[in-house]
Coordinates of C-alpha atoms and ligand atoms in Angstrom, one line a residue:
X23 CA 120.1 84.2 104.4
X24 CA 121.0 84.3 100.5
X25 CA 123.4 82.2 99.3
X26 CA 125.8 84.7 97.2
X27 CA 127.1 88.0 98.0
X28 CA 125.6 91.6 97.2
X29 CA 127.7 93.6 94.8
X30 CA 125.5 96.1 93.7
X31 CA 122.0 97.1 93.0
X32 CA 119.2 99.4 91.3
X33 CA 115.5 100.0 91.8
X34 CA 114.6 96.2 91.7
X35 CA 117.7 94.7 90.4
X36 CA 119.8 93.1 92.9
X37 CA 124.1 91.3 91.5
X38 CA 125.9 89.4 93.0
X39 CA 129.3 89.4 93.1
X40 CA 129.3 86.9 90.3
X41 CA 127.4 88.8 88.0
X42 CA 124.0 87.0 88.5
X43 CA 120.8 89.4 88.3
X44 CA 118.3 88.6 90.8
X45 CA 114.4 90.7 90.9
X46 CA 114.3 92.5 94.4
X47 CA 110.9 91.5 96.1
X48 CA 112.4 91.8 99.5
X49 CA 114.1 95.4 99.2
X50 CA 116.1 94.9 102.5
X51 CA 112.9 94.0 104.5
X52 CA 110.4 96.3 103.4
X53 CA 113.0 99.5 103.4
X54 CA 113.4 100.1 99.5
X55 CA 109.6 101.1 98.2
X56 CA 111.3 103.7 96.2
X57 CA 113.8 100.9 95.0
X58 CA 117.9 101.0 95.2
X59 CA 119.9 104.4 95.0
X60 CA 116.8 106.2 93.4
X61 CA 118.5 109.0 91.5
X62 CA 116.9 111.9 93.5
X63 CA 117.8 109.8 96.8
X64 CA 121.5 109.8 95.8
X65 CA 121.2 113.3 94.8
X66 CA 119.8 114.6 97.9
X67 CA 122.6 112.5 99.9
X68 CA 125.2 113.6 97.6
X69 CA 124.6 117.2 98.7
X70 CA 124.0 116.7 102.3
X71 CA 127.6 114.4 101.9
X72 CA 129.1 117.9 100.6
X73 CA 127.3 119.9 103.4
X74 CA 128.0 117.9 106.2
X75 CA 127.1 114.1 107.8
X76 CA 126.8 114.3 111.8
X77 CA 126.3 117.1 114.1
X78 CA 124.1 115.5 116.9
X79 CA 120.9 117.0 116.5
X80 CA 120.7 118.0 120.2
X81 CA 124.0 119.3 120.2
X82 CA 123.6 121.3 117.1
X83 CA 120.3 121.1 115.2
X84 CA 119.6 121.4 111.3
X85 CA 116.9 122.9 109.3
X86 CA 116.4 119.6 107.4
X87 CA 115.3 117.6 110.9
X88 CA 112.7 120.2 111.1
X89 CA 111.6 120.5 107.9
X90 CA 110.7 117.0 107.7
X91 CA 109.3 116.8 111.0
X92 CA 106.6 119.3 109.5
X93 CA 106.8 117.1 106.3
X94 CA 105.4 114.6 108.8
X95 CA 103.1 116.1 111.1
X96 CA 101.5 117.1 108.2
X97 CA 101.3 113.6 106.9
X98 CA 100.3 111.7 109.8
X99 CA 96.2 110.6 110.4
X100 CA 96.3 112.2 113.3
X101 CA 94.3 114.9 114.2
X102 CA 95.6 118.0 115.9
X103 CA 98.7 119.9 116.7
X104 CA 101.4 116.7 116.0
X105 CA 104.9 116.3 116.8
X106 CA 107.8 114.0 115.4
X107 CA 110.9 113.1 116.7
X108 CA 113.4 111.2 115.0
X109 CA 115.7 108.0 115.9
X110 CA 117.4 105.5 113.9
X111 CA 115.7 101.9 114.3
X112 CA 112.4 101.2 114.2
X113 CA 113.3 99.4 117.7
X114 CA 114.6 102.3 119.0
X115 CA 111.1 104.0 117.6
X116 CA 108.8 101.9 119.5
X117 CA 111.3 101.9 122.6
X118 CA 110.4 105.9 122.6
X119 CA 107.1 105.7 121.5
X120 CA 106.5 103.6 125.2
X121 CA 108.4 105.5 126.9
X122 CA 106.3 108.5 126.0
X123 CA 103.1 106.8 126.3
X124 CA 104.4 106.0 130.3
X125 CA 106.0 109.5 130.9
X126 CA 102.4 110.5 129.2
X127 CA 99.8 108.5 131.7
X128 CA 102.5 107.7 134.6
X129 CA 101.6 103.9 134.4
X130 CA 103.1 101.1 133.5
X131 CA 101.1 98.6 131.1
X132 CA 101.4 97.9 127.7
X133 CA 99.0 95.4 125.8
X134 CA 100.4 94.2 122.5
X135 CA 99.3 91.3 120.2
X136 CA 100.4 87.8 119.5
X137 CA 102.3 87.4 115.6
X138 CA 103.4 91.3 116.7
X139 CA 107.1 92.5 115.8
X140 CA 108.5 95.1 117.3
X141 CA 112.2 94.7 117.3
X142 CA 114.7 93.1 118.9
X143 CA 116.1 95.7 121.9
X144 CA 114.4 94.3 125.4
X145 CA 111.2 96.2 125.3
X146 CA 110.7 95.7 121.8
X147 CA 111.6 91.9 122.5
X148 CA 108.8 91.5 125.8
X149 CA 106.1 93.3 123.2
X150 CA 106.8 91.0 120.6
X151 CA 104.5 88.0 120.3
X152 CA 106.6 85.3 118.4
X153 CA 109.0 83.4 120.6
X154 CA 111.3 81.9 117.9
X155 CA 113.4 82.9 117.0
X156 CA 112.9 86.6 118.3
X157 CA 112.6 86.0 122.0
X158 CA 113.9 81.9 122.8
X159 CA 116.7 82.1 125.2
X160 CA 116.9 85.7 125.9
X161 CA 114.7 86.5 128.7
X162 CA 114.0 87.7 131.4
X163 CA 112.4 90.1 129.7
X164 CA 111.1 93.9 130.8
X165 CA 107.9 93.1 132.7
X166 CA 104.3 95.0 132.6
X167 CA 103.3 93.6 128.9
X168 CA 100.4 91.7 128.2
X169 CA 99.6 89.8 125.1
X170 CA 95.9 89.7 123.0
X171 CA 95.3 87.4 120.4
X172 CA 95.2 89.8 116.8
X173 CA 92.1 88.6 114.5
X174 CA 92.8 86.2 111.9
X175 CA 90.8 85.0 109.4
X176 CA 91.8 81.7 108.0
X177 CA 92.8 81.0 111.7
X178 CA 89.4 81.8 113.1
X179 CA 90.3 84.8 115.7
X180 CA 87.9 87.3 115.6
X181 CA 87.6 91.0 116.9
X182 CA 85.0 89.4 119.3
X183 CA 88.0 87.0 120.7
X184 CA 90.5 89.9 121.0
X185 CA 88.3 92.0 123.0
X186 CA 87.2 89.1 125.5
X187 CA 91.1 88.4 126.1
X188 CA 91.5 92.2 126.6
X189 CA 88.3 92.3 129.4
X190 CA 90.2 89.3 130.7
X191 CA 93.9 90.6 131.2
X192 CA 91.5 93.8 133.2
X193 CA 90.4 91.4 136.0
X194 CA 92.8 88.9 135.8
X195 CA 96.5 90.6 135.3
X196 CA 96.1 94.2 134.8
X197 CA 93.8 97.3 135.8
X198 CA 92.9 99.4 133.0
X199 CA 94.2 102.2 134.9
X200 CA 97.2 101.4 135.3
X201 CA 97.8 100.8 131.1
X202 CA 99.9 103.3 129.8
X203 CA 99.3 102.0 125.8
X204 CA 98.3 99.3 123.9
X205 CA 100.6 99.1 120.9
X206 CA 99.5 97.2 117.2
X207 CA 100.2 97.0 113.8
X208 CA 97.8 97.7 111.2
X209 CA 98.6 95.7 109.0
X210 CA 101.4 92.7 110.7
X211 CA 104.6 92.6 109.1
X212 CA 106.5 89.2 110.2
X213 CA 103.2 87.9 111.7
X214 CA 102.1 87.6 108.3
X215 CA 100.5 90.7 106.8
X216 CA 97.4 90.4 108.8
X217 CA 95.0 93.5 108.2
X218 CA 93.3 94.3 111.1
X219 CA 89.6 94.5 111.2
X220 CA 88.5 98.4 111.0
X221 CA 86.5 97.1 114.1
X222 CA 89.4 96.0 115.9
X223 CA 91.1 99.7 115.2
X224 CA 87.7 101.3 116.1
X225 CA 87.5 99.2 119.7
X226 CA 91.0 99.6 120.6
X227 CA 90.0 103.4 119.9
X228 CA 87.3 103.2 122.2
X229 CA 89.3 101.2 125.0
X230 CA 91.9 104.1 125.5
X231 CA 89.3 106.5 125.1
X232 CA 87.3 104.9 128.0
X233 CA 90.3 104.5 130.2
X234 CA 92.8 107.0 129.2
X235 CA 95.1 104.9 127.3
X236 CA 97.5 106.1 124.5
X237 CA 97.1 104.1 120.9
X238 CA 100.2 103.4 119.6
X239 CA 100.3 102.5 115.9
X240 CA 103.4 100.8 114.7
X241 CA 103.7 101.9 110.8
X242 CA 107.4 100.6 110.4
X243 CA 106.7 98.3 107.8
X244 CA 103.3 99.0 106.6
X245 CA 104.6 102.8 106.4
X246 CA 105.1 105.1 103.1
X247 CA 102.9 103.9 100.5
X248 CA 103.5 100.1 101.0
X249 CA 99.6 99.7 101.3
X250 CA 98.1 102.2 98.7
X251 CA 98.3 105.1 101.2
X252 CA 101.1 107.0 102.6
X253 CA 100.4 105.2 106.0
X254 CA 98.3 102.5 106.6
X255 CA 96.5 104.0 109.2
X256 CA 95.0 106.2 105.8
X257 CA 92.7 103.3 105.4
X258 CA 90.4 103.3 108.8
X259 CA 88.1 106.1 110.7
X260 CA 89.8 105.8 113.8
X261 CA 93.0 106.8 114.2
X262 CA 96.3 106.6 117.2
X263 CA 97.3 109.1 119.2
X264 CA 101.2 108.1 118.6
X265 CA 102.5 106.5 115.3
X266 CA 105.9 105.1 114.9
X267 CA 107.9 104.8 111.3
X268 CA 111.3 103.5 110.0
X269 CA 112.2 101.4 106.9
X270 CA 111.1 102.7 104.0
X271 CA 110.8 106.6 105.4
X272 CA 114.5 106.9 104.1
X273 CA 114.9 103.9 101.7
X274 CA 117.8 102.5 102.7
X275 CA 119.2 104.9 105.2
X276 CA 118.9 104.3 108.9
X277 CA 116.3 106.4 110.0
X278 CA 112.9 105.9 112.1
X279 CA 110.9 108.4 114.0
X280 CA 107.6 109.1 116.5
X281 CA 104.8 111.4 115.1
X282 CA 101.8 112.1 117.2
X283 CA 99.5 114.3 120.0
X284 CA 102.1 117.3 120.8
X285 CA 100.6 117.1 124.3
X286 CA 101.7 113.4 124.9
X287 CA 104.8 113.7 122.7
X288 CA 105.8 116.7 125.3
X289 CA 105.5 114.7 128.0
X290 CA 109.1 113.2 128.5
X291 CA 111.2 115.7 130.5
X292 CA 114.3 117.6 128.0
X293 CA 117.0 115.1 127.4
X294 CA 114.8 111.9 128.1
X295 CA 115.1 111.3 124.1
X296 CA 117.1 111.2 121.8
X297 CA 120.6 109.3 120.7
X298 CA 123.7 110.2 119.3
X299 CA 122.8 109.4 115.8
X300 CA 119.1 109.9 115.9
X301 CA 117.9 112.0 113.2
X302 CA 120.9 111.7 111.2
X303 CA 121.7 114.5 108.2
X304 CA 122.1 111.8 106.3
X305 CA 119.3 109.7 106.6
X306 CA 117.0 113.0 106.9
X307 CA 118.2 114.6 103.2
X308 CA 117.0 110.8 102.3
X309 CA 113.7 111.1 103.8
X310 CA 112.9 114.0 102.1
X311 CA 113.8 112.6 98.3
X312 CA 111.5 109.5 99.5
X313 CA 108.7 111.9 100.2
X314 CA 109.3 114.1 97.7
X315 CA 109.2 110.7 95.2
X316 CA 106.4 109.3 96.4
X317 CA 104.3 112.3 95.6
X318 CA 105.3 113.0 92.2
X319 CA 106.0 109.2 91.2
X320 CA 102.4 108.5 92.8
X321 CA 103.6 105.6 94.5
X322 CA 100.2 105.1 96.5
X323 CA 98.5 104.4 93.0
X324 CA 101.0 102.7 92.0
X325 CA 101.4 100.3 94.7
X326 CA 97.4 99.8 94.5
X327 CA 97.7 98.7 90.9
X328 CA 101.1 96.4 91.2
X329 CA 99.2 95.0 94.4
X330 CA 96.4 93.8 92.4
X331 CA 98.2 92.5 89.4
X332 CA 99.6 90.4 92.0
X333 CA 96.4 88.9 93.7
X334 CA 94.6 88.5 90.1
X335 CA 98.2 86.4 89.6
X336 CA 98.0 84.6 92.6
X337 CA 94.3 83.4 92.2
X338 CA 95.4 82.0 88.9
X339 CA 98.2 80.3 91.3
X340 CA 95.9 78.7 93.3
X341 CA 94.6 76.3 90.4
X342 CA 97.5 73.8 90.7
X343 CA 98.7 75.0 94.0
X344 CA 96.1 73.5 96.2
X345 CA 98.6 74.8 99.2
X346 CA 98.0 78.2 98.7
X347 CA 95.3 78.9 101.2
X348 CA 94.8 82.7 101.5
X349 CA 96.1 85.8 99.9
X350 CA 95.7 88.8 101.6
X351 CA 96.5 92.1 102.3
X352 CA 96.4 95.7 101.1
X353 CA 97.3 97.8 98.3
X354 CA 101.0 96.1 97.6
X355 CA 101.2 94.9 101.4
X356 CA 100.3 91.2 100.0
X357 CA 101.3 87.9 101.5
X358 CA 100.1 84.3 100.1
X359 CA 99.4 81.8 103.4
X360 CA 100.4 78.5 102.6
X361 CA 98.4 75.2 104.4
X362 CA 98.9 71.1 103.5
X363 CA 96.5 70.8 100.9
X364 CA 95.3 67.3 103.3
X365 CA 95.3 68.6 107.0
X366 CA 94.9 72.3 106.4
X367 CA 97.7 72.7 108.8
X368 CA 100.5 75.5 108.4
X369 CA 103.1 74.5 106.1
X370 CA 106.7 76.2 106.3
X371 CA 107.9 73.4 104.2
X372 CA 105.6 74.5 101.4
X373 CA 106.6 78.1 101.5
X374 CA 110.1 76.9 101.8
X375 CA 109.9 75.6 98.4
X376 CA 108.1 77.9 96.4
X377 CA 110.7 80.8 98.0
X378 CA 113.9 78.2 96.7
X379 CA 112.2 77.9 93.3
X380 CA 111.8 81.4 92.7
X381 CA 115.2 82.1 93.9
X382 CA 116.5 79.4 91.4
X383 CA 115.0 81.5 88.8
X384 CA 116.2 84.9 90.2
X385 CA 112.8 86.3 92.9
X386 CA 114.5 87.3 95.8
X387 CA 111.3 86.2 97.9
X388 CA 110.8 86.4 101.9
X389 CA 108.4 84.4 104.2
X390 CA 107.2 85.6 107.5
X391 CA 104.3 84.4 109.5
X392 CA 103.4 83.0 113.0
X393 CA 104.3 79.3 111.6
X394 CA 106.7 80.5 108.8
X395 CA 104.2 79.7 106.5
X396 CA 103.5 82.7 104.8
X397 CA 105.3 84.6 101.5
X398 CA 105.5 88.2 101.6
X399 CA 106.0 90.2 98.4
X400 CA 108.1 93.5 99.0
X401 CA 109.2 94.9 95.4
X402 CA 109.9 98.0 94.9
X403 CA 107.0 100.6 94.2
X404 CA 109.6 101.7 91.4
X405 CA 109.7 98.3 89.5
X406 CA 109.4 98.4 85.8
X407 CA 105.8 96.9 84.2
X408 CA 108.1 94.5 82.5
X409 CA 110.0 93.1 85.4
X410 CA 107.4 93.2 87.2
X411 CA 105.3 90.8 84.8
X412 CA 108.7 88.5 84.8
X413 CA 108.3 88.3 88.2
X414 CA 104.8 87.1 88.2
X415 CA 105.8 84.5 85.4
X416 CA 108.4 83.0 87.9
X417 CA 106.0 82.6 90.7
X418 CA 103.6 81.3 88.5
X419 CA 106.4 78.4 87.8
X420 CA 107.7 78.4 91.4
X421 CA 104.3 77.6 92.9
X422 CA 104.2 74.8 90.8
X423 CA 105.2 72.3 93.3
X424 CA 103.3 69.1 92.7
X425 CA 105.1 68.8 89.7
X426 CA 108.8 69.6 91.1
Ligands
PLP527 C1 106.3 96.5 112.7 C2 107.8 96.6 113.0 N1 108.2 97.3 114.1 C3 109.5 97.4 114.5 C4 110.4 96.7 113.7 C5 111.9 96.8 114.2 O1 112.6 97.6 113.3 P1 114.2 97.5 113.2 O2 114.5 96.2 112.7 O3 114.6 98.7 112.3 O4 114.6 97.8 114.6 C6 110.1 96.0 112.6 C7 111.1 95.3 111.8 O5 110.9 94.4 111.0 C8 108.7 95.9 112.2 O6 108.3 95.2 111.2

């Protein structure tokens, strides 16, 4: 946690109470890729403010919830007649997205992946594979999930690995009939923005195609543009039957949501979903500025060019920072892994650093990563060319630690 308090903020600019400016490169955890109180955001909320703020969309419904539903299913790479509904976490989005997958194939299995996030509510806890902080001294947890080791490079895991641990769990734990999903993210968020293998994607396709199991994409973080396309799933063949979103789709509002197959998301009997404050006005009037921006600000591009400004900046980084193992990632979903230059182990201390440096200088940085090892880069998709370049300079200086 930061050391000062927020006072107020726009597109990339974070103040502090103080008056100190700090660049924005964690925008609330990947929530902000159309940057703080975007004009058209605050006019969209602004009129939905003077319309009204809560109904409960089961109670009474709104236009808006549907019109972005249809914004959505329109959106979504997934083929066929789609359906979204909305929540307000992207916990509560992956909760719902299992319990439609089980309603779906009656069975209780999930398989998820080591490094995965999924939240912090029990399900999302048990399908998360990172004990600390996110799981140590909260358990039991719900039963019926099974983790696979996700490929990594620089850590030598392979698509080959993952599907031997996945033929494994089928004789020793689990029957492949009786999996309900097997849930991933395409590109991992606080794992440490590992990209998975298009070959991973395309066998995990062929699994639940072979044994009736529903794919279950989590796009909360690597959702709305982050990675060059509206969803990361944009970038491979194969797609899910069931994606789930949150973060960014309302920048800054609480908002998340389930898009996918209408015949699985109609399996859950009326009533089984939903939530007092899911799908809020709100949140939705939001969604559909961040949409609408996207398009006509052509964030995709944009977040394809920023992203490689950033890795060309990086590489030069890695002359004196002889720490700086890997950079990776796609479009502006890019994270620099950071290993002792001696051993080649993890090193959190090293990330540590180079994030207190930058934030000496005013880069709001985050790390993430199985070993906390790993700096992720989050700016806005907004951010002015020139603060942008002034943010490269600084972690040019910050990764300067042999000289600190
Ligand atoms: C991939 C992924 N899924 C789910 C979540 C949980 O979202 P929330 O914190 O809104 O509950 C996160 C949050 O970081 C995430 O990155």
């Amino acid at each position: 946690m930061c050391n000062f308090y927020a006072s107020s903020a726009e597109n990339s600019t974070l103040t502090d109470v103080e008056g100190n400016e700090y660049i924005d490169f964690a925008a609330g955890i990947a929530v902000l890729n159309t940057g703080h109180r975007h004009p058209r955001l605050v006019a969209a909320m602004e009129q939905q403010l003077k319309a009204f703020t809560h109904t409960a969309y089961q109670i009474v419904p709104y236009e808006s919830y549907i019109s972005l539903a249809e914004k959505i299913n329109a959106a979504a790479p997934v083929e066929g007649e789609l359906k979204t509904a909305f929540f307000s976490t992207g916990a509560e989005a992956v909760e719902n997205a299992v319990k439609i997958a089980r309603a779906y194939t009656g069975r209780p299995g999930i398989i998820a992946f080591g490094g995965g996030f999924h939240g912090r509510t029990y399900m999302t806890m048990a399908l998360t594979g990172k004990v600390a902080p996110y799981k140590k001294g909260f358990g039991p947890f719900p039963g019926s999930v099974f983790h696979v080791p996700y490929p990594s490079e620089l850590h030598n895991v392979t698509t080959a690995d993952t599907l031997i641990a996945i033929e494994r769990l089928f004789k020793a734990d689990i029957d492949a009939s009786q999996v309900a999903a097997i849930i991933f993210e395409p590109v991992q968020g606080e794992g440490g923005f590992n990209v998975a293998p298009p070959e991973l994607i395309a066998a995990i396709r062929r699994l639940c195609d072979e044994h009736g199991i529903v794919m279950i994409a989590d796009e909360v973080q690597s959702g709305f543009a982050r990675t060059g396309k509206l969803f990361a799933m944009d970038h491979y063949q194969h797609q899910a039957d069931l994606m789930t979103m949150a973060k960014s789709l309302a920048g800054g509002m609480p908002l998340s949501g389930v898009v996918g197959k209408a015949e699985i998301m109609d399996a859950p009997a009326p009533g089984g979903l939903g939530g007092t404050y899911a799908g809020n006005p709100m949140a939705v009037a939001s969604a559909h500025a961040v949409l609408d921006i996207i398009k006509d600000e052509q964030l995709c591009q944009r977040a394809d060019a920023l992203g490689e400004r950033l890795r060309v900046a990086l590489r030069d980084c890695q002359e004196w920072c002889a720490e700086l193992a890997e950079i990776r990632g796609l479009g502006s979903m890019i994270a620099a892994e950071f290993c002792d230059a001696q051993t080649g182990e993890p090193s959190a201390a090293a990330a540590q650093k180079i994030q207190q440096r930058a934030l000496e200088q005013g880069l709001l940085l985050l790390t993430c990563g199985q070993y906390g090892n790993v700096i992720r880069f989050l700016y806005p998709l907004t951010i002015p060319d020139a603060q942008f370049d002034k943010a490269l300079k600084i972690i040019a200086s910050a990764t300067k630690i042999q000289e600190a």
